[in-house]
């Protein structure tokens, strides 16, 4: 048989006992009816069930107790005989079971076990000592004592074994082990119960049953006195225990703990506290908490202590700094609670719980510092500055005198210096700038670095514009001093935008935004400028925003056109080519000049698709003329290229694609880029220029003379033409400075073997001078304004018929007009 353990015996066993108990009980009841029980039986039954089974007497040492009801069952046995004892025992057991279990079977079992054990106890005792009810009369009570022992012992063994067996079946453990574990000590309670019953029995024998009943109130008083006594003993033991535990916890606590007198003396301190502040226990006990608290933190501490004393409740936490014996500071988090003594009126002693939070504080401080500072220069950062601005705005709102200025400062040429001299140099320059800024502002002004080469300054208490300007100029002067690092001397200037609080701001971000806008304005004026923001600038900024969103749609809507401006040979007076110039026909605003939208297109990146479109459009136009007039038409098409396009890795691919699609000779395409585009990123630029040259495309440096004029680089770059900026050409008079510049550029170009085009030619005098200087080509309103494709087609047609573009030029140059249309436009 598969061993299912002993659990399978549980049910049969329990049922057997229940049945046996049932039989014994039924028989006992039958006999009692026959005997006709009297009042003592009912009294005893009631007392047992209702009173005795609720009352227990505890033995402290053994964690065991006698139920008074056991005494009553033995008493019933002695007074009234077996049947009464069986019935009372079963009733009591059933009643007690109801209070501890909900299972009817368990209740029945408990009652039955009690009935059985009482029956067996009574039977054995009677067999040994005769009818027990007669034992009261014995003179020496020896038989009673023996009977008592037998009664207690038998009842104990039988009852505990019956119950232990059931338990052992249920838990599947050996009976003996179960019995030993739970019931050994119970023997005392049975013997004691039996003895108590015997004494009571003897007493009743002497004074009579009813006299005994009359004594019960006295017994009750004694019992309750006893209960109180037990409670007190328990309470005092518990208090002693808890005090012991408290002292242990106090001494061994990992945090500092101290008992402090109402006037602040240390009464008791633990080891952790001594370690925390470096004093020995003896040294500390001679001190006062004030002696080790940092003076600045004393008021806070004193206030907290009086608060605790007043409210008599624990204050959760107060942070103070202690002075360690070695002199350094220790940040402590202190919890203070009152220790109310027996005299509740007196000021309470205090318990300090002291945690060392020095490391945490340090980490917090570091975090706060990092969150508000820039790691490179050590200056505060944007978040911090915005906070300061917020405070300044709040102050200005309440007090018109608290006006202030915000400077937005951006270094000119920083990118070039950073790229050409290396990032370490760039970093040094930024650190140096931060130092100079600090040295040049007024005390109390606040400086921050927003990132990159952008710095901000908050100047408070400034209302006079002149005063603001004076301060700004001092800063600009200081920043532009030469800066030497590793033997290199360089210098940079700063463009500064200024926003004044007087315009009435709500948010710090708005101030920064406007100072930034003003800074851009300053940049557009050239280097080292400053501009104060005004409302018009704001409108302009709004316009710009509108322009930007219009621009994004303009390509798809076909709002762009290309115009062509002729480039004329000053040797022959003939047409050499065109410069393609984009035009925007805005649906509401009409024609918008490139000067207005090209920069926006560049900033937003729209220039890349736009530039590609212009390239494709102008190449297609050239192809159309070739198809219409002559496949070998000696005409070049110049197209402007923005820096964004130039830095776009796909530029080469785009050009190849356009050239292939339009089937023009790449040598007839010329790209115009400004000097600064090349110089700002010389490495990438020369690589791109070489690749463009390799596919045959010509290259012009546009607006020559206005940029860096880095002549040393010029001859190393694969360029074909210089275009002299129109500012020099238009203001060129006999022997003046501009004339000299033009002359020098022409000479330079000749020396480098480059072609040269003068832009912005407006008068016949300018043509004459340029021809005199042997400048190859001219472009300007004098010859023609930029014209649309149809008009340009007429010009090409004229050229093919060898008609002069301009009679005056023709006369000026004289006789050259019949020169064949050779490719005089330099490649
Ligand atoms: P830019 O490349 O220097 O173009 C020459 C500018 O000078 C043109 O202005 C032209 O109309 C103007 N101009 C020509 N002759 C004279 C003259 O005799 N007197 C005066 N005062 N001006 C003259 P525009 O068309 O307004 O273009 C301005 C700038 O916009 C161009 O300067 C160029 O940098 C840019 N741009 C124009 N079209 C494009 C384009 O398709 N792509 C790119 N990236 N930039 C373009
Ligand atoms: Ca140009
Ligand atoms: Ca130009």
GROMACS .gro file of C-alpha atoms in nm, residues 6 10 13-14 17 109-110 112-114 116-118 120-121 124 152-170 173-184 186-187 190:
model
   50
    6UNK     CA    1  -0.057   0.845   0.940
   10UNK     CA    2  -0.708   1.071   1.188
   13UNK     CA    3  -0.967   0.765   1.530
   14UNK     CA    4  -1.156   1.084   1.597
   17UNK     CA    5  -1.340   0.859   2.031
  109UNK     CA    6  -1.391   1.520   1.984
  110UNK     CA    7  -1.275   1.744   2.270
  112UNK     CA    8  -1.584   1.309   2.395
  113UNK     CA    9  -1.216   1.285   2.495
  114UNK     CA   10  -1.295   1.461   2.820
  116UNK     CA   11  -1.384   0.925   2.815
  117UNK     CA   12  -1.087   1.034   3.025
  118UNK     CA   13  -1.310   1.141   3.315
  120UNK     CA   14  -1.172   0.612   3.295
  121UNK     CA   15  -1.025   0.824   3.576
  124UNK     CA   16  -0.993   0.346   3.808
  152UNK     CA   17  -0.471   1.375   3.867
  153UNK     CA   18  -0.228   1.129   3.714
  154UNK     CA   19  -0.483   0.914   3.533
  155UNK     CA   20  -0.682   1.211   3.408
  156UNK     CA   21  -0.363   1.369   3.288
  157UNK     CA   22  -0.231   1.066   3.103
  158UNK     CA   23  -0.558   0.955   2.951
  159UNK     CA   24  -0.674   1.296   2.843
  160UNK     CA   25  -0.338   1.415   2.712
  161UNK     CA   26  -0.276   1.088   2.528
  162UNK     CA   27  -0.618   1.095   2.364
  163UNK     CA   28  -0.563   1.448   2.243
  164UNK     CA   29  -0.194   1.399   2.155
  165UNK     CA   30  -0.283   1.096   1.944
  166UNK     CA   31  -0.530   1.295   1.739
  167UNK     CA   32  -0.272   1.570   1.698
  168UNK     CA   33  -0.002   1.324   1.596
  169UNK     CA   34  -0.228   1.173   1.328
  170UNK     CA   35  -0.313   1.517   1.198
  173UNK     CA   36   0.436   1.303   1.374
  174UNK     CA   37   0.497   1.028   1.634
  175UNK     CA   38   0.255   1.033   1.929
  176UNK     CA   39   0.526   1.039   2.191
  177UNK     CA   40   0.704   1.333   2.036
  178UNK     CA   41   0.379   1.526   2.008
  179UNK     CA   42   0.290   1.443   2.362
  180UNK     CA   43   0.630   1.540   2.495
  181UNK     CA   44   0.630   1.865   2.310
  182UNK     CA   45   0.288   1.989   2.412
  183UNK     CA   46   0.168   1.805   2.719
  184UNK     CA   47   0.453   1.719   2.958
  186UNK     CA   48   0.044   1.997   3.175
  187UNK     CA   49   0.092   1.718   3.433
  190UNK     CA   50  -0.365   1.831   3.653
   0.00000   0.00000   0.00000
